[in-house]
């Protein structure tokens, strides 16, 4: 007897992709590699030590870009969750999980580099100021979001629970940030968000190159992770359709995956 | 919607009156944690008295986890979740009803805990208008956030371990604000107690609205 799932093809006759690479990712990857090399040169060799921080400032060329990309990842997860809730397009769900996972990674890097920089600067690995505390809490919120995604029994294509959690990420962080800011603050004020930044010359270039390199690495990882999530959705949808077809075959119905109610009567 | 909320709140409170989980389990747990704090922190050096506000609200948060978990579990048996979906009750009404029920239980617990800390920790209690306003605002904030996140983890096997991970970071502003407001009520200077109470109230409103809007989707999902 033929397997009723033989006719179900998750990729509709197209060849199964062997990897998630493409011309776009090759361009992104090579650009990222080049930018990383230039970043390392500027950060470690070409930029001078800071008048006050000395060589410690070189860690900020890593810390600031990864911190910005951490918030970018969380922002992508939030925005994609909202868009998925509005249109239920699976692609937005894949983007949300990709953004959240990258957010967790870059968040961990942010906290790590910040702590390493903090010890010689503030004589402590950790202070309870607004920016650090809200960063740590956002990291925990993202981990919680990914935990819900792992255990949510919803079929492939998105999760209402996770999307609502994703939607609440940024409002939570804003409220936490202002609460803790009001509570106490030791963190230095923003340097590059003002029109006349307090760092300049080769140090500013090192920071800008760091932002560019970090953004390229982030984009490269995001595209790959999005494609992996998309492929996972296709496989899960195929498995679900196969299970439905098998159950229909048991009932004597045709293995159609249509959800129409006007079906052939069982034998 | 308000009629539906009253219906659900009455149902939840009736279930609690019959099962007495809050009275028999949550309240003793809260009192036990208060005692454990005294073991962990030296009770003779005034640490407990000076940290009363923060310890009090920590106990309330931990107890709220149990209360929310209980409120969520009521709807997970006997197809009640499906019944709620098909009942025609407004989802926002169901949400507000559950919030009202959890808030009522928490408020009662908080009153008991105030008496307990007054006896066990010997703080300088005062500023009762600020204390009462903060208790009301924080209770609504904790209940609304808890019911919303309880719905997010409802039906999931690891609900009991996932709920604290999701809920406690979100409630950090409530913990900070309620603690500062209580410290002001107890006589601390320069802490802007009413401002913190306002922040907690704002948080409560945000989550009441968010929960009312999102509960329908969570009930369906």
Coordinates of C-alpha atoms in Angstrom, one line a residue:
Chain A
X1 CA 0.0 0.0 0.0
X2 CA 1.4 3.4 -0.9
X3 CA 2.2 5.8 1.9
X4 CA -0.6 8.5 1.9
X5 CA 2.0 11.1 2.7
X6 CA 4.0 10.4 -0.5
X7 CA 2.2 13.2 -2.3
X8 CA 2.9 15.8 0.3
X9 CA 6.0 17.8 -0.5
X10 CA 6.9 20.6 1.9
X11 CA 8.8 22.4 -0.9
X12 CA 6.3 22.0 -3.6
X13 CA 8.6 20.1 -6.0
X14 CA 11.5 22.5 -5.5
X15 CA 14.8 20.9 -4.5
X16 CA 15.5 20.9 -0.8
X17 CA 18.1 23.6 0.0
X18 CA 21.4 22.1 1.2
X19 CA 22.3 25.2 3.1
X20 CA 21.0 28.7 3.9
X21 CA 23.7 30.5 2.0
X22 CA 23.1 32.7 -1.0
X23 CA 24.7 35.6 -3.0
X24 CA 23.4 38.0 -0.4
X25 CA 24.9 36.1 2.5
X26 CA 28.2 35.7 0.7
X27 CA 28.4 39.5 0.1
X28 CA 27.4 40.2 3.7
X29 CA 29.8 37.6 5.1
X30 CA 32.8 38.9 3.1
X31 CA 32.0 42.5 3.9
X32 CA 31.6 41.5 7.6
X33 CA 35.0 39.8 7.6
X34 CA 36.7 42.8 6.0
X35 CA 35.0 45.2 8.4
X36 CA 36.1 43.0 11.4
X37 CA 39.7 43.1 10.2
X38 CA 39.6 46.9 9.9
X39 CA 37.8 47.1 13.2
X40 CA 40.5 45.1 14.9
X41 CA 43.2 47.3 13.4
X42 CA 41.5 50.5 14.4
X43 CA 40.5 49.3 17.8
X44 CA 43.8 47.7 18.8
X45 CA 46.5 49.6 16.8
X46 CA 45.5 52.8 15.0
X47 CA 43.4 54.5 17.6
X48 CA 45.2 56.2 20.5
X49 CA 44.5 55.4 24.2
X50 CA 42.0 57.6 25.9
X51 CA 43.3 60.5 28.1
X52 CA 41.4 59.2 31.1
X53 CA 40.6 55.5 30.5
X54 CA 43.9 54.7 28.7
X55 CA 43.7 51.4 26.8
X56 CA 40.4 50.5 28.5
X57 CA 38.6 52.5 25.9
X58 CA 39.4 49.9 23.4
X59 CA 36.8 47.6 25.0
X60 CA 34.1 50.2 24.4
X61 CA 34.7 49.8 20.7
X62 CA 33.2 46.3 21.2
X63 CA 30.8 47.0 24.0
X64 CA 28.9 49.9 22.5
X65 CA 28.2 48.2 19.1
X66 CA 27.1 44.9 20.7
X67 CA 24.9 46.8 23.1
X68 CA 23.2 48.7 20.2
X69 CA 22.7 45.4 18.3
X70 CA 21.3 43.8 21.4
X71 CA 18.6 46.4 21.5
X72 CA 18.2 46.0 17.7
X73 CA 17.6 42.2 18.1
X74 CA 15.0 42.8 20.8
X75 CA 13.4 45.5 18.7
X76 CA 13.2 43.1 15.7
X77 CA 11.6 40.5 17.9
X78 CA 9.0 43.0 19.1
X79 CA 8.2 44.4 15.7
X80 CA 8.0 41.0 14.0
X81 CA 5.7 39.8 16.8
X82 CA 3.4 42.7 16.2
X83 CA 3.4 42.1 12.4
X84 CA 2.8 38.4 12.9
X85 CA -0.2 39.1 15.2
X86 CA -1.7 41.4 12.6
X87 CA -1.2 39.2 9.5
X88 CA -0.2 35.7 10.8
X89 CA 2.4 35.4 8.1
X90 CA 4.9 32.7 9.1
X91 CA 7.9 34.7 7.9
X92 CA 7.3 37.3 10.6
X93 CA 7.4 34.6 13.2
X94 CA 10.7 33.3 11.8
X95 CA 12.1 36.8 11.9
X96 CA 10.9 37.2 15.5
X97 CA 12.7 34.1 16.8
X98 CA 15.9 35.0 14.8
X99 CA 15.9 38.5 16.3
X100 CA 15.3 37.2 19.8
X101 CA 18.1 34.6 19.6
X102 CA 20.6 37.1 18.2
X103 CA 19.4 39.5 20.9
X104 CA 20.3 37.0 23.6
X105 CA 23.7 36.4 22.2
X106 CA 24.6 40.1 21.8
X107 CA 23.0 40.8 25.2
X108 CA 25.3 38.3 26.8
X109 CA 28.3 39.9 25.0
X110 CA 27.1 43.3 26.2
X111 CA 26.9 42.3 29.8
X112 CA 30.3 40.4 29.6
X113 CA 32.2 43.3 28.0
X114 CA 30.5 45.8 30.3
X115 CA 31.5 43.8 33.4
X116 CA 35.1 43.4 32.2
X117 CA 35.3 47.2 31.5
X118 CA 33.6 48.0 34.8
X119 CA 36.0 46.2 37.1
X120 CA 39.1 48.4 36.4
X121 CA 36.9 51.5 35.9
X122 CA 34.5 51.4 38.7
X123 CA 36.3 48.8 40.8
X124 CA 33.3 46.5 40.5
X125 CA 32.0 44.0 37.9
X126 CA 28.5 45.2 38.5
X127 CA 26.6 48.4 39.5
X128 CA 22.9 48.8 39.9
X129 CA 22.4 51.7 37.6
X130 CA 19.6 52.1 35.1
X131 CA 21.3 51.0 31.9
X132 CA 23.0 47.8 33.3
X133 CA 19.9 46.7 35.2
X134 CA 17.5 47.2 32.4
X135 CA 19.9 45.5 30.0
X136 CA 20.1 42.5 32.4
X137 CA 16.3 42.4 32.7
X138 CA 15.8 42.6 28.9
X139 CA 18.2 39.7 28.6
X140 CA 16.2 37.6 31.0
X141 CA 13.0 38.6 29.2
X142 CA 14.4 37.5 25.9
X143 CA 15.5 34.2 27.4
X144 CA 12.0 33.7 28.8
X145 CA 10.5 34.5 25.4
X146 CA 12.7 31.8 23.8
X147 CA 11.7 29.4 26.6
X148 CA 8.0 29.9 25.8
X149 CA 8.7 29.3 22.1
X150 CA 10.4 26.0 22.9
X151 CA 7.5 24.6 25.0
X152 CA 4.6 26.1 23.1
X153 CA 2.6 23.2 21.7
X154 CA 1.3 25.3 18.8
X155 CA 1.8 23.9 15.3
X156 CA 4.4 25.3 13.0
X157 CA 3.8 28.8 11.7
X158 CA 3.8 31.0 14.8
X159 CA 2.8 31.2 18.4
X160 CA 0.2 33.6 19.8
X161 CA 1.7 33.3 23.3
X162 CA 5.2 34.0 22.2
X163 CA 4.1 36.9 19.9
X164 CA 2.3 38.6 22.8
X165 CA 5.3 38.1 25.0
X166 CA 7.5 39.6 22.2
X167 CA 5.1 42.5 21.9
X168 CA 5.5 43.3 25.5
X169 CA 9.4 43.1 25.4
X170 CA 10.0 46.8 24.6
X171 CA 7.3 48.3 26.7
X172 CA 8.6 46.3 29.7
X173 CA 12.1 47.5 29.1
X174 CA 11.1 51.1 28.8
X175 CA 9.2 51.0 32.1
X176 CA 12.0 49.1 33.8
X177 CA 14.6 51.5 32.5
X178 CA 12.8 54.6 33.8
X179 CA 12.1 52.9 37.1
X180 CA 15.7 52.0 37.7
X181 CA 16.9 55.3 36.3
X182 CA 14.9 57.0 38.9
X183 CA 16.2 54.6 41.5
X184 CA 19.8 55.2 40.8
X185 CA 22.3 55.9 38.0
X186 CA 26.0 55.7 37.7
X187 CA 26.4 54.9 34.0
X188 CA 28.2 57.5 31.9
X189 CA 26.0 59.5 29.6
X190 CA 25.6 58.6 26.0
X191 CA 28.6 59.6 23.8
X192 CA 27.7 59.1 20.2
X193 CA 24.0 59.9 20.3
X194 CA 24.7 63.6 20.6
X195 CA 25.6 65.7 17.5
X196 CA 29.0 66.6 19.0
X197 CA 30.2 63.3 20.5
X198 CA 32.8 63.5 23.2
X199 CA 35.1 61.0 21.5
X200 CA 36.6 62.1 18.2
X201 CA 39.3 61.5 15.7
X202 CA 40.6 57.9 15.3
X203 CA 38.6 56.8 18.4
X204 CA 35.4 57.9 16.8
X205 CA 36.4 56.1 13.6
X206 CA 37.1 53.0 15.6
X207 CA 33.7 53.1 17.2
X208 CA 31.9 53.8 13.9
X209 CA 33.8 50.9 12.2
X210 CA 32.8 48.7 15.1
X211 CA 29.2 49.7 14.6
X212 CA 29.5 48.9 10.9
X213 CA 31.3 45.5 11.4
X214 CA 28.8 44.5 14.2
X215 CA 25.9 45.4 12.0
X216 CA 27.2 43.4 9.1
X217 CA 27.8 40.4 11.3
X218 CA 24.4 40.8 12.9
X219 CA 22.7 41.0 9.4
X220 CA 24.6 37.9 8.2
X221 CA 23.6 35.9 11.3
X222 CA 20.0 37.2 11.0
X223 CA 19.6 36.1 7.4
X224 CA 20.9 32.7 8.1
X225 CA 18.9 32.2 11.3
X226 CA 15.8 33.4 9.6
X227 CA 16.2 30.9 6.8
X228 CA 16.8 28.1 9.3
X229 CA 13.7 29.0 11.1
X230 CA 11.7 29.2 7.9
X231 CA 13.0 25.7 6.8
X232 CA 12.1 24.4 10.3
X233 CA 8.6 25.7 9.8
X234 CA 8.3 24.0 6.4
X235 CA 9.4 20.7 7.9
X236 CA 7.0 20.9 10.9
X237 CA 4.2 21.8 8.6
X238 CA 5.1 18.8 6.4
X239 CA 5.1 16.6 9.5
X240 CA 1.7 18.0 10.6
X241 CA 0.2 17.5 7.1
X242 CA 1.6 13.9 7.0
X243 CA 0.1 13.1 10.4
X244 CA -3.3 14.5 9.2
X245 CA -3.1 12.5 6.0
X246 CA -2.3 9.3 7.9
X247 CA -5.3 9.9 10.2
X248 CA -7.5 10.5 7.2
X249 CA -6.2 7.4 5.5
X250 CA -7.2 5.4 8.6
X251 CA -10.7 6.8 8.3
X252 CA -10.9 5.9 4.6
X253 CA -10.7 9.4 3.4
X254 CA -8.4 10.7 0.6
X255 CA -5.1 12.1 2.0
X256 CA -6.0 15.6 0.9
X257 CA -4.5 18.4 3.1
X258 CA -7.4 20.7 2.3
X259 CA -9.4 22.0 5.2
X260 CA -12.6 22.1 3.1
X261 CA -15.6 20.3 4.8
X262 CA -17.1 19.0 1.5
X263 CA -15.0 15.9 1.5
X264 CA -15.7 12.4 0.1
X265 CA -17.6 10.2 2.5
X266 CA -15.6 7.5 4.3
X267 CA -15.9 4.0 2.9
Chain B
X1 CA -17.9 43.1 29.8
X2 CA -18.3 44.3 33.4
X3 CA -21.1 41.8 34.0
X4 CA -18.9 39.0 32.6
X5 CA -16.0 40.2 34.8
X6 CA -18.2 40.0 37.9
X7 CA -19.4 36.5 36.9
X8 CA -15.8 35.2 36.5
X9 CA -14.6 36.9 39.6
X10 CA -17.5 35.4 41.6
X11 CA -16.7 32.0 40.1
X12 CA -13.0 32.2 41.0
X13 CA -13.6 33.5 44.5
X14 CA -16.3 30.8 45.1
X15 CA -13.7 28.1 44.0
X16 CA -11.2 29.6 46.4
X17 CA -13.7 29.7 49.3
X18 CA -14.4 26.1 48.7
X19 CA -10.8 24.9 48.2
X20 CA -9.2 27.4 50.6
X21 CA -5.8 27.2 48.8
X22 CA -5.0 30.8 49.6
X23 CA -5.8 30.4 53.2
X24 CA -4.3 27.0 53.8
X25 CA -1.2 27.2 51.5
X26 CA -0.4 30.7 50.2
X27 CA -0.8 32.6 53.5
X28 CA 1.3 30.1 55.5
X29 CA 4.0 30.2 52.8
X30 CA 4.1 34.0 53.0
X31 CA 4.4 33.9 56.7
X32 CA 7.1 31.2 56.5
X33 CA 9.1 33.3 54.1
X34 CA 8.9 36.3 56.5
X35 CA 10.3 34.1 59.2
X36 CA 13.1 32.7 56.9
X37 CA 14.2 36.3 56.1
X38 CA 14.7 36.7 59.9
X39 CA 17.0 33.7 59.9
X40 CA 18.9 34.9 56.9
X41 CA 19.3 38.5 58.1
X42 CA 20.4 39.2 61.7
X43 CA 17.1 40.3 63.5
X44 CA 19.0 41.9 66.4
X45 CA 21.0 44.6 64.4
X46 CA 18.0 46.5 63.0
X47 CA 18.5 45.1 59.4
X48 CA 15.0 43.6 59.3
X49 CA 13.4 46.8 60.5
X50 CA 15.3 48.9 57.9
X51 CA 14.6 46.4 55.1
X52 CA 10.9 45.8 56.0
X53 CA 9.5 47.5 52.9
X54 CA 11.6 45.5 50.4
X55 CA 11.2 42.2 52.3
X56 CA 7.4 42.7 52.5
X57 CA 7.0 43.3 48.8
X58 CA 9.3 40.4 48.0
X59 CA 7.0 38.1 50.0
X60 CA 4.0 39.5 48.2
X61 CA 5.6 38.8 44.8
X62 CA 6.5 35.2 45.7
X63 CA 3.0 34.7 47.1
X64 CA 1.5 36.2 44.0
X65 CA 3.3 33.5 41.9
X66 CA 1.3 30.9 43.8
X67 CA -1.9 32.8 43.6
X68 CA -1.6 33.3 39.9
X69 CA -0.6 29.7 39.3
X70 CA -3.6 28.6 41.2
X71 CA -5.9 31.0 39.2
X72 CA -4.5 29.6 35.9
X73 CA -4.8 26.0 37.0
X74 CA -8.5 26.4 37.7
X75 CA -9.2 26.8 34.0
X76 CA -7.0 23.9 32.8
X77 CA -9.2 21.1 34.0
X78 CA -12.4 19.6 32.7
X79 CA -12.3 21.5 29.5
X80 CA -13.1 24.8 31.2
X81 CA -10.8 26.7 28.9
X82 CA -12.8 25.5 25.9
X83 CA -16.0 26.3 27.8
X84 CA -14.8 29.9 28.4
X85 CA -14.0 30.2 24.7
X86 CA -17.4 29.0 23.7
X87 CA -19.4 30.7 26.4
X88 CA -19.7 34.0 24.7
X89 CA -18.2 35.8 27.6
X90 CA -16.1 38.8 26.6
X91 CA -12.5 37.8 26.8
X92 CA -11.7 41.2 28.4
X93 CA -14.4 40.5 30.9
X94 CA -12.9 37.1 31.7
X95 CA -9.5 38.7 32.1
X96 CA -10.8 41.5 34.4
X97 CA -12.8 39.0 36.5
X98 CA -9.7 36.8 37.1
X99 CA -7.7 39.9 37.9
X100 CA -10.3 41.0 40.4
X101 CA -10.3 37.6 42.1
X102 CA -6.5 37.4 42.3
X103 CA -6.3 41.0 43.5
X104 CA -8.9 40.3 46.2
X105 CA -6.9 37.4 47.5
X106 CA -3.7 39.3 47.4
X107 CA -5.1 42.3 49.2
X108 CA -6.3 40.1 52.0
X109 CA -2.9 38.5 52.2
X110 CA -1.2 41.9 52.2
X111 CA -3.3 43.1 55.2
X112 CA -2.3 39.9 57.1
X113 CA 1.4 40.5 56.2
X114 CA 1.3 44.1 57.4
X115 CA 0.2 42.8 60.8
X116 CA 2.9 40.1 60.6
X117 CA 5.8 42.5 59.8
X118 CA 4.6 44.9 62.4
X119 CA 4.9 42.1 65.0
X120 CA 8.0 40.3 63.6
X121 CA 10.1 43.1 62.2
X122 CA 9.1 46.0 64.4
X123 CA 9.3 48.8 61.8
X124 CA 8.2 52.4 62.3
X125 CA 4.8 52.0 60.6
X126 CA 3.2 55.3 59.4
X127 CA 2.0 57.2 56.4
X128 CA -1.1 55.0 56.1
X129 CA -2.8 56.8 53.2
X130 CA 0.4 56.3 51.1
X131 CA 0.6 52.7 52.3
X132 CA -3.0 51.9 51.4
X133 CA -2.8 53.6 48.0
X134 CA 0.4 51.7 47.2
X135 CA -1.1 48.4 48.3
X136 CA -4.1 49.0 46.0
X137 CA -2.0 50.1 43.0
X138 CA 0.6 47.3 43.4
X139 CA -2.0 44.7 44.0
X140 CA -3.8 45.6 40.7
X141 CA -0.4 45.8 38.9
X142 CA 0.7 42.3 40.2
X143 CA -2.7 40.7 39.6
X144 CA -3.1 42.1 36.0
X145 CA 0.4 41.2 35.0
X146 CA 0.2 37.8 36.7
X147 CA -3.1 36.8 35.0
X148 CA -1.8 37.9 31.6
X149 CA 1.5 36.0 31.9
X150 CA -0.4 33.1 33.6
X151 CA -2.5 32.9 30.4
X152 CA 0.7 32.9 28.3
X153 CA 2.0 29.8 30.1
X154 CA -1.4 28.1 30.6
X155 CA -1.5 24.5 29.4
X156 CA 2.3 24.3 29.1
X157 CA 3.8 21.4 30.9
X158 CA 6.6 23.5 32.5
X159 CA 4.2 26.2 33.6
X160 CA 5.3 26.3 37.2
X161 CA 8.9 26.9 36.4
X162 CA 8.3 29.2 33.4
X163 CA 5.9 31.6 35.2
X164 CA 8.5 32.9 37.7
X165 CA 11.1 33.4 34.9
X166 CA 8.6 35.4 32.9
X167 CA 6.7 37.3 35.6
X168 CA 9.4 38.4 38.1
X169 CA 11.5 40.5 35.7
X170 CA 8.4 42.2 34.5
X171 CA 7.4 43.0 38.0
X172 CA 10.7 44.6 38.9
X173 CA 9.4 48.2 38.5
X174 CA 6.4 47.3 40.8
X175 CA 8.8 45.9 43.4
X176 CA 11.0 49.0 43.2
X177 CA 8.1 51.5 43.3
X178 CA 6.1 49.8 46.0
X179 CA 9.2 49.4 48.2
X180 CA 10.2 53.1 47.8
X181 CA 6.6 54.2 48.5
X182 CA 6.5 52.1 51.7
X183 CA 9.9 53.4 52.8
X184 CA 8.5 56.9 52.4
X185 CA 5.4 56.0 54.4
X186 CA 7.7 54.6 57.1
X187 CA 9.4 57.9 57.4
X188 CA 12.3 57.8 54.9
X189 CA 13.2 61.3 53.5
X190 CA 13.5 62.4 49.9
X191 CA 12.2 59.3 48.2
X192 CA 9.1 60.8 46.5
X193 CA 6.7 58.1 47.8
X194 CA 3.6 59.4 46.0
X195 CA 5.6 59.6 42.8
X196 CA 6.5 55.9 43.1
X197 CA 2.9 55.1 43.9
X198 CA 2.0 56.9 40.7
X199 CA 4.5 54.9 38.7
X200 CA 3.1 51.6 40.1
X201 CA -0.4 52.9 39.2
X202 CA 0.7 53.7 35.7
X203 CA 2.1 50.1 35.4
X204 CA -1.2 48.7 36.7
X205 CA -3.2 50.7 34.0
X206 CA -0.8 49.6 31.2
X207 CA -1.2 45.9 32.1
X208 CA -4.9 46.2 32.7
X209 CA -5.3 47.5 29.1
X210 CA -2.7 45.2 27.6
X211 CA -4.3 42.1 29.3
X212 CA -7.8 43.2 28.2
X213 CA -6.7 43.5 24.6
X214 CA -4.5 40.3 24.5
X215 CA -6.5 37.9 26.6
X216 CA -8.9 37.0 23.8
X217 CA -6.0 35.9 21.5
X218 CA -4.5 33.9 24.3
X219 CA -7.8 32.2 25.1
X220 CA -8.1 31.2 21.4
X221 CA -4.5 30.2 21.0

